[in-house]
Tab-separated table of C-alpha atoms and ligand atoms in Angstrom:
chain	number	residue	atom	x	y	z
A	1	MET	CA	204.840	-52.305	-64.755
A	2	SER	CA	204.024	-52.846	-61.436
A	3	LYS	CA	200.996	-55.609	-60.689
A	4	PHE	CA	198.669	-52.935	-59.609
A	5	PHE	CA	198.629	-51.366	-62.974
A	6	SER	CA	195.025	-51.392	-64.605
A	7	SER	CA	194.806	-54.520	-66.986
A	8	ARG	CA	192.989	-52.388	-68.969
A	9	LEU	CA	195.693	-50.769	-70.248
A	10	SER	CA	198.818	-52.896	-69.579
A	11	SER	CA	199.686	-53.193	-73.327
A	12	LEU	CA	199.661	-48.657	-73.369
A	13	GLU	CA	202.133	-47.252	-75.646
A	14	ALA	CA	202.695	-44.012	-74.567
A	15	TYR	CA	203.513	-40.958	-76.895
A	16	VAL	CA	206.873	-40.085	-76.940
A	17	PRO	CA	207.801	-36.822	-76.853
A	18	GLY	CA	210.195	-35.089	-79.019
A	19	GLU	CA	214.263	-34.937	-76.876
A	20	GLN	CA	214.524	-31.659	-74.732
A	21	PRO	CA	218.750	-32.574	-74.723
A	22	LYS	CA	221.166	-31.314	-71.726
A	23	ASP	CA	224.318	-32.526	-72.966
A	24	MET	CA	224.393	-29.204	-75.365
A	25	ALA	CA	223.410	-26.299	-76.883
A	26	TYR	CA	221.627	-27.609	-80.274
A	27	ILE	CA	220.145	-25.496	-83.000
A	28	LYS	CA	216.376	-27.246	-82.125
A	29	LEU	CA	214.552	-28.087	-85.358
A	30	ASN	CA	212.872	-30.748	-83.367
A	31	THR	CA	209.658	-30.134	-81.807
A	32	ASN	CA	208.032	-27.130	-83.330
A	33	GLU	CA	208.736	-24.734	-81.103
A	34	SER	CA	208.894	-21.273	-81.496
A	35	PRO	CA	212.586	-19.994	-82.334
A	36	PHE	CA	211.024	-16.101	-80.971
A	37	PRO	CA	210.380	-15.473	-77.839
A	38	PRO	CA	206.644	-14.152	-75.829
A	39	ALA	CA	205.717	-10.494	-76.898
A	40	PRO	CA	207.807	-7.766	-74.818
A	41	ALA	CA	204.498	-7.207	-72.904
A	42	VAL	CA	204.019	-10.855	-72.153
A	43	GLN	CA	208.045	-11.395	-70.816
A	44	ARG	CA	206.814	-8.202	-68.556
A	45	ALA	CA	204.371	-9.835	-66.769
A	46	LEU	CA	206.104	-12.151	-64.806
A	47	THR	CA	206.061	-9.731	-61.577
A	48	GLU	CA	206.616	-10.090	-58.153
A	49	ASP	CA	203.218	-9.140	-57.729
A	50	THR	CA	201.951	-11.675	-60.103
A	51	VAL	CA	204.386	-14.696	-58.648
A	52	ALA	CA	202.934	-13.631	-54.869
A	53	LYS	CA	199.196	-14.445	-56.269
A	54	LEU	CA	200.401	-17.573	-56.920
A	55	ARG	CA	199.169	-18.897	-53.442
A	56	LEU	CA	195.401	-18.304	-54.152
A	57	TYR	CA	193.979	-20.913	-56.700
A	58	CYS	CA	193.604	-19.961	-60.187
A	59	ASP	CA	190.137	-18.654	-61.759
A	60	PRO	CA	189.130	-22.223	-62.414
A	61	GLU	CA	186.548	-20.395	-65.650
A	62	ALA	CA	189.609	-18.763	-66.937
A	63	SER	CA	187.084	-15.966	-67.554
A	64	ARG	CA	189.133	-13.220	-68.753
A	65	LEU	CA	190.831	-15.445	-71.255
A	66	LYS	CA	187.992	-16.663	-72.264
A	67	ALA	CA	186.358	-13.399	-72.767
A	68	ALA	CA	189.986	-12.330	-74.855
A	69	LEU	CA	189.994	-15.836	-77.011
A	70	ALA	CA	186.086	-15.404	-77.941
A	71	ASP	CA	186.526	-11.669	-79.106
A	72	SER	CA	189.369	-12.947	-81.415
A	73	PHE	CA	187.376	-15.029	-83.127
A	74	ALA	CA	184.172	-12.832	-82.860
A	75	THR	CA	182.336	-15.368	-80.399
A	76	ASP	CA	180.448	-15.840	-77.694
A	77	ALA	CA	182.608	-17.499	-74.549
A	78	SER	CA	180.428	-19.712	-73.549
A	79	ARG	CA	181.486	-21.443	-77.341
A	80	ILE	CA	185.470	-21.521	-75.858
A	81	PHE	CA	187.193	-23.733	-73.593
A	82	VAL	CA	190.737	-23.604	-72.459
A	83	SER	CA	192.738	-26.373	-71.155
A	84	ASN	CA	196.587	-27.235	-70.245
A	85	GLY	CA	197.625	-27.328	-74.144
A	86	SER	CA	195.881	-29.010	-76.783
A	87	ASP	CA	196.779	-32.392	-75.871
A	88	ASP	CA	194.813	-31.901	-72.930
A	89	ILE	CA	191.867	-31.190	-75.030
A	90	LEU	CA	192.617	-34.367	-77.500
A	91	ASN	CA	192.713	-36.259	-74.626
A	92	PHE	CA	189.417	-34.862	-73.296
A	93	ALA	CA	187.781	-35.250	-76.766
A	94	PHE	CA	188.591	-38.757	-77.059
A	95	LEU	CA	186.282	-39.500	-73.856
A	96	ALA	CA	183.676	-37.561	-74.295
A	97	PHE	CA	183.041	-38.437	-77.269
A	98	GLY	CA	185.019	-41.364	-79.282
A	99	GLU	CA	182.678	-43.884	-77.576
A	100	GLY	CA	181.991	-45.172	-81.498
A	101	GLY	CA	184.524	-45.372	-82.363
A	102	VAL	CA	187.600	-42.664	-84.031
A	103	ALA	CA	189.049	-42.731	-87.545
A	104	PHE	CA	192.661	-40.421	-88.360
A	105	PRO	CA	194.910	-40.692	-90.830
A	106	ASP	CA	197.957	-43.499	-90.811
A	107	ILE	CA	200.377	-40.754	-91.409
A	108	SER	CA	199.226	-37.955	-88.653
A	109	TYR	CA	199.897	-36.834	-84.958
A	110	GLY	CA	201.266	-39.782	-82.939
A	111	PHE	CA	198.864	-39.244	-79.800
A	112	TYR	CA	195.868	-39.880	-81.441
A	113	GLU	CA	196.738	-43.384	-81.440
A	114	VAL	CA	197.184	-43.585	-77.738
A	115	PHE	CA	194.118	-41.464	-76.847
A	116	ALA	CA	192.516	-44.051	-78.468
A	117	ARG	CA	194.087	-46.428	-76.703
A	118	LEU	CA	194.256	-45.080	-73.309
A	119	HIS	CA	189.915	-44.513	-73.310
A	120	GLY	CA	189.582	-48.038	-74.466
A	121	ILE	CA	188.770	-46.712	-78.194
A	122	SER	CA	188.743	-48.581	-81.906
A	123	ALA	CA	191.237	-46.655	-84.091
A	124	GLU	CA	190.526	-46.727	-88.482
A	125	LYS	CA	193.529	-45.463	-89.755
A	126	ILE	CA	192.953	-43.919	-93.225
A	127	PRO	CA	195.893	-44.185	-95.555
A	128	LEU	CA	196.842	-41.024	-96.713
A	129	ALA	CA	197.448	-40.521	-100.440
A	130	GLU	CA	200.538	-41.651	-102.327
A	131	ASP	CA	201.631	-38.143	-102.474
A	132	PHE	CA	200.796	-37.751	-98.617
A	133	SER	CA	197.520	-35.694	-99.395
A	134	ILE	CA	194.654	-36.443	-96.865
A	135	THR	CA	191.479	-37.428	-99.956
A	136	PRO	CA	188.393	-35.751	-98.128
A	137	LYS	CA	185.645	-38.324	-98.864
A	138	ASP	CA	187.394	-40.778	-97.228
A	139	TYR	CA	185.753	-39.333	-94.063
A	140	PHE	CA	182.570	-38.934	-95.315
A	141	ALA	CA	179.729	-40.256	-93.366
A	142	LYS	CA	181.899	-42.425	-91.054
A	143	GLY	CA	179.583	-42.555	-88.466
A	144	LYS	CA	182.897	-42.555	-85.405
A	145	MET	CA	184.289	-39.799	-84.633
A	146	VAL	CA	186.969	-38.225	-87.109
A	147	CYS	CA	189.850	-36.740	-86.562
A	148	ILE	CA	192.385	-34.336	-88.685
A	149	ALA	CA	195.038	-32.589	-88.067
A	150	ASN	CA	194.930	-29.120	-90.548
A	151	PRO	CA	197.794	-28.759	-91.330
A	152	ASN	CA	198.576	-32.110	-91.361
A	153	ALA	CA	201.942	-33.183	-89.462
A	154	PRO	CA	204.641	-34.486	-90.074
A	155	THR	CA	203.453	-33.936	-93.900
A	156	GLY	CA	202.743	-29.808	-93.009
A	157	MET	CA	200.175	-29.900	-95.692
A	158	ALA	CA	196.695	-28.294	-95.309
A	159	LEU	CA	193.194	-29.295	-96.452
A	160	SER	CA	191.589	-26.676	-97.827
A	161	LEU	CA	188.163	-25.008	-95.928
A	162	GLU	CA	185.678	-26.563	-98.369
A	163	GLU	CA	187.243	-29.529	-98.039
A	164	VAL	CA	187.145	-29.906	-94.105
A	165	GLU	CA	183.540	-28.432	-94.206
A	166	ALA	CA	182.181	-31.289	-96.869
A	167	ILE	CA	183.786	-33.638	-94.269
A	168	VAL	CA	182.175	-31.879	-91.325
A	169	LYS	CA	179.267	-32.064	-93.141
A	170	SER	CA	178.730	-35.831	-94.306
A	171	ASN	CA	178.839	-36.360	-90.216
A	172	PRO	CA	176.359	-34.809	-88.860
A	173	ASP	CA	175.853	-37.498	-86.272
A	174	SER	CA	179.532	-37.262	-85.396
A	175	VAL	CA	182.028	-34.967	-83.951
A	176	VAL	CA	184.797	-33.699	-86.176
A	177	LEU	CA	187.502	-32.552	-84.495
A	178	ILE	CA	189.971	-30.689	-86.549
A	179	ASP	CA	193.874	-30.113	-84.787
A	180	GLU	CA	194.399	-26.307	-86.551
A	181	ALA	CA	197.924	-26.355	-83.951
A	182	TYR	CA	199.765	-25.739	-87.124
A	183	VAL	CA	197.382	-23.195	-89.309
A	184	ASP	CA	198.599	-19.850	-88.371
A	185	PHE	CA	201.526	-21.014	-90.801
A	186	GLY	CA	199.444	-21.027	-94.235
A	187	GLY	CA	196.530	-22.988	-93.506
A	188	GLU	CA	192.714	-21.746	-93.351
A	189	SER	CA	191.324	-21.921	-89.437
A	190	CYS	CA	187.566	-23.835	-89.700
A	191	ALA	CA	186.928	-21.634	-86.228
A	192	ALA	CA	183.686	-19.590	-87.753
A	193	LEU	CA	182.374	-23.081	-88.896
A	194	THR	CA	181.301	-23.696	-85.480
A	195	LYS	CA	178.623	-21.335	-86.019
A	196	LYS	CA	177.178	-23.535	-88.732
A	197	TYR	CA	178.169	-26.934	-87.435
A	198	LYS	CA	176.749	-28.395	-83.828
A	199	ASN	CA	179.212	-31.089	-84.255
A	200	LEU	CA	182.937	-29.458	-85.062
A	201	LEU	CA	185.202	-29.084	-82.564
A	202	CYS	CA	188.231	-27.004	-84.136
A	203	VAL	CA	191.299	-27.241	-81.803
A	204	GLY	CA	193.598	-24.524	-80.774
A	205	THR	CA	197.083	-23.939	-79.612
A	206	PHE	CA	199.679	-21.606	-77.868
A	207	SER	CA	202.478	-23.855	-78.583
A	208	LYS	CA	203.853	-22.806	-81.991
A	209	SER	CA	203.100	-19.194	-83.331
A	210	ARG	CA	202.593	-18.096	-80.060
A	211	SER	CA	205.371	-18.633	-78.424
A	212	MET	CA	203.656	-20.090	-75.490
A	213	ALA	CA	204.895	-24.002	-75.573
A	214	GLY	CA	206.323	-23.708	-71.876
A	215	ALA	CA	203.039	-22.379	-70.332
A	216	ARG	CA	200.750	-25.156	-71.987
A	217	LEU	CA	197.797	-23.297	-73.230
A	218	GLY	CA	195.291	-24.940	-75.256
A	219	PHE	CA	191.963	-23.827	-76.885
A	220	ALA	CA	188.876	-25.000	-78.720
A	221	VAL	CA	186.031	-23.335	-80.167
A	222	ALA	CA	182.495	-25.352	-80.819
A	223	ASP	CA	178.817	-24.877	-80.917
A	224	GLU	CA	177.759	-24.437	-76.643
A	225	ALA	CA	176.885	-27.809	-75.920
A	226	LEU	CA	180.135	-29.752	-77.469
A	227	ILE	CA	181.592	-26.916	-74.843
A	228	ALA	CA	179.801	-27.812	-72.082
A	229	ASP	CA	180.214	-30.927	-72.711
A	230	LEU	CA	184.338	-30.593	-72.237
A	231	GLU	CA	183.782	-29.122	-69.315
A	232	ARG	CA	181.652	-31.700	-68.040
A	233	VAL	CA	184.686	-33.689	-68.777
A	234	LYS	CA	187.023	-30.789	-67.353
A	235	TYR	CA	185.447	-30.039	-64.005
A	236	SER	CA	185.711	-34.613	-63.217
A	237	THR	CA	189.482	-34.182	-63.900
A	238	ASN	CA	191.348	-30.982	-62.679
A	239	PRO	CA	188.805	-27.915	-62.416
A	240	TYR	CA	192.200	-25.628	-62.094
A	241	ASN	CA	193.079	-26.984	-65.235
A	242	VAL	CA	195.052	-23.470	-66.732
A	243	ASN	CA	197.015	-21.970	-64.170
A	244	SER	CA	196.846	-17.964	-63.290
A	245	LEU	CA	200.196	-17.139	-64.972
A	246	THR	CA	199.180	-19.051	-67.803
A	247	GLN	CA	195.517	-17.487	-68.160
A	248	LEU	CA	197.331	-13.897	-67.460
A	249	LEU	CA	200.420	-14.971	-70.338
A	250	GLY	CA	197.318	-16.000	-72.643
A	251	VAL	CA	195.326	-12.303	-72.272
A	252	LEU	CA	198.254	-10.626	-72.800
A	253	THR	CA	199.863	-12.435	-76.385
A	254	LEU	CA	195.978	-11.948	-77.060
A	255	GLU	CA	196.935	-7.728	-76.306
A	256	ASN	CA	199.863	-8.674	-79.286
A	257	GLN	CA	198.535	-10.291	-81.949
A	258	ALA	CA	200.475	-8.504	-84.763
A	259	TYR	CA	203.751	-8.928	-83.018
A	260	TYR	CA	203.051	-13.629	-83.473
A	261	THR	CA	200.979	-12.224	-86.824
A	262	GLU	CA	204.701	-10.782	-87.708
A	263	ASN	CA	206.904	-13.926	-86.119
A	264	CYS	CA	205.028	-15.976	-88.667
A	265	GLN	CA	205.513	-13.882	-91.564
A	266	ARG	CA	209.145	-14.665	-91.077
A	267	ILE	CA	208.731	-18.456	-90.287
A	268	ILE	CA	207.041	-18.440	-93.880
A	269	GLU	CA	209.576	-16.932	-95.261
A	270	ALA	CA	212.327	-18.792	-93.711
A	271	ARG	CA	210.344	-21.967	-94.883
A	272	ALA	CA	210.593	-20.983	-98.020
A	273	TYR	CA	214.432	-20.456	-98.487
A	274	ALA	CA	214.882	-23.742	-96.394
A	275	THR	CA	212.440	-25.638	-98.912
A	276	LYS	CA	214.092	-24.329	-101.967
A	277	ALA	CA	218.211	-24.566	-100.802
A	278	LEU	CA	217.145	-28.360	-99.903
A	279	GLU	CA	215.599	-29.147	-102.708
A	280	ALA	CA	218.842	-27.326	-104.315
A	281	LEU	CA	220.507	-30.292	-102.964
A	282	GLY	CA	218.470	-32.541	-104.323
A	283	PHE	CA	216.116	-33.532	-101.543
A	284	SER	CA	212.259	-34.088	-102.351
A	285	VAL	CA	210.063	-31.388	-99.503
A	286	LEU	CA	206.331	-31.857	-99.180
A	287	PRO	CA	204.329	-28.188	-99.989
A	288	SER	CA	204.263	-27.289	-96.149
A	289	SER	CA	201.612	-24.842	-94.751
A	290	ALA	CA	203.074	-25.471	-91.281
A	291	ASN	CA	206.266	-24.613	-89.153
A	292	PHE	CA	207.678	-27.944	-90.279
A	293	ILE	CA	209.018	-29.195	-93.426
A	294	PHE	CA	208.960	-32.850	-94.020
A	295	ALA	CA	212.341	-33.780	-96.162
A	296	LYS	CA	213.715	-36.760	-98.032
A	297	SER	CA	217.324	-37.145	-99.479
A	298	ASP	CA	217.559	-38.661	-102.667
A	299	ARG	CA	221.431	-39.620	-101.324
A	300	ILE	CA	221.362	-40.011	-97.350
A	301	GLY	CA	218.075	-42.064	-95.366
A	302	GLY	CA	216.805	-40.336	-93.536
A	303	GLU	CA	217.784	-42.081	-89.884
A	304	ALA	CA	221.266	-41.500	-90.837
A	305	LEU	CA	220.745	-37.465	-91.490
A	306	TYR	CA	218.836	-37.418	-88.367
A	307	LEU	CA	222.265	-39.000	-86.922
A	308	ALA	CA	224.442	-36.779	-89.208
A	309	LEU	CA	222.835	-33.530	-88.107
A	310	LYS	CA	222.828	-34.507	-84.342
A	311	ALA	CA	226.806	-34.819	-84.127
A	312	ARG	CA	226.912	-31.446	-85.856
A	313	GLY	CA	224.260	-29.743	-83.396
A	314	VAL	CA	221.285	-29.526	-85.208
A	315	LEU	CA	218.551	-32.068	-83.978
A	316	VAL	CA	215.691	-32.770	-86.285
A	317	ARG	CA	212.607	-34.844	-85.761
A	318	HIS	CA	212.982	-38.963	-87.665
A	319	PHE	CA	210.018	-41.131	-87.252
A	320	GLU	CA	211.074	-44.802	-87.616
A	321	LYS	CA	207.080	-45.495	-88.859
A	322	PRO	CA	208.050	-47.360	-92.424
A	323	ARG	CA	205.986	-45.208	-95.020
A	324	ILE	CA	207.972	-42.116	-93.604
A	325	ALA	CA	211.255	-43.273	-92.785
A	326	ASP	CA	213.382	-41.729	-95.145
A	327	TYR	CA	212.179	-38.563	-94.021
A	328	ASN	CA	212.943	-35.872	-91.481
A	329	ARG	CA	210.466	-33.338	-90.078
A	330	ILE	CA	212.677	-30.188	-89.309
A	331	THR	CA	211.221	-27.277	-87.800
A	332	VAL	CA	211.322	-24.238	-89.836
A	333	GLY	CA	213.400	-22.084	-87.104
A	334	THR	CA	215.024	-18.176	-87.730
A	335	LEU	CA	216.354	-17.504	-91.440
A	336	ALA	CA	219.716	-18.147	-89.808
A	337	ASP	CA	218.799	-21.173	-87.954
A	338	MET	CA	217.717	-22.198	-91.464
A	339	GLN	CA	220.672	-21.420	-93.129
A	340	ALA	CA	223.071	-23.444	-90.560
A	341	LEU	CA	220.784	-26.223	-91.407
A	342	VAL	CA	221.625	-26.311	-94.993
A	343	ALA	CA	225.359	-25.587	-94.438
A	344	ALA	CA	225.455	-28.840	-92.021
A	345	VAL	CA	223.474	-30.843	-94.796
A	346	LYS	CA	226.043	-29.773	-97.167
A	347	ASP	CA	228.206	-30.375	-95.052
A	348	ILE	CA	226.999	-33.919	-94.945
A	349	LEU	CA	226.473	-34.954	-98.271
A	350	SER	CA	230.554	-34.056	-99.318
A	351	GLN	CA	231.760	-36.308	-97.157
B	1	LIG	N1	198.321	-31.580	-82.239
B	1	LIG	C1	199.686	-31.326	-82.760
B	1	LIG	C2	199.087	-31.876	-84.703
B	1	LIG	C3	200.814	-31.369	-82.646
B	1	LIG	O1	201.831	-31.396	-83.374
B	1	LIG	C4	200.924	-30.768	-80.989
B	1	LIG	C5	202.265	-30.568	-81.247
B	1	LIG	N2	203.249	-31.712	-80.226
B	1	LIG	C6	199.464	-30.608	-80.525
B	1	LIG	C7	198.525	-31.080	-81.005
B	1	LIG	C8	199.735	-30.220	-78.964
B	1	LIG	O2	200.331	-29.119	-78.854
B	1	LIG	P1	200.078	-28.622	-77.611
B	1	LIG	O3	199.646	-30.004	-76.356
B	1	LIG	O4	201.593	-28.213	-76.662
B	1	LIG	O5	198.646	-27.888	-77.468
């Protein structure tokens, strides 16, 4: 730390993203990316002509992209926000709506705590139940912002739409942020509920089900007033927050929804295969509605399994938090990826 670093931030512990190793080719099941490339029409869009236009600034209003998203949610563009990945939106939302504090589950996406610290917001971490589920009533009438990943990460477990609505309804005076990064793999989106509740901020991403993690595109659906607040923060930070290539690719992605829906289906099938195969090997696997599974072996510790898999060229994500240290979060790739994972696990257990 330099002597110039703000004392307010001196205890900030930065978020640590999953490894992106360059030493060898891994079967990469550690950052919940899609195993499938973007749709052919998206891949073809990067023509010389498109690249030549990079000399111009991108549209700060992202009008075409917002219109396409608004169409896909049967709503108005004034109720859509877009940014450079959904992390960017979480950051803006904590800054804009977190003044009175924020409540989120003790086991959830690690960035919530980092954003709370970054903005000097007090964080209340609400323990998950013994079975790792979220208890909705723990989030009723909090009197502060509530932030829930649904499905939750790294557990993969989802709340029903009724449960989400009950939480939103009981917090009329604070924002309830529902982070739907993984909703397309079996969750229920609350986007339509934003018409009924002015305090609901529904956040999504193109990084998982839409195969665009590297292009960085996140979006939010909410009441116009909440979106206007986010726009105000955005225009006070970086008006050009979604680059022109990503805006274009985002529109094309939305025009090819059938391709992505089919890929989600393939991932759901590979998830069912991997869950069953690991359970047959003595693992406990939490019921997942996401593109990853959270699994614990009855024969090998979480970190030991992570290291042994890595040595065999399969990368998964291990978290050191005591409550979940026995588990690994395994991204669901193609069926072939999952077969390779299961073969590696069998090999490890037979040693
Ligand atoms: N929310 C959750 C729960 C996540 O796991 C992730 C991925 N790390 C994100 C948000 C952020 O995704 P992105 O910034 O790529 O949209």
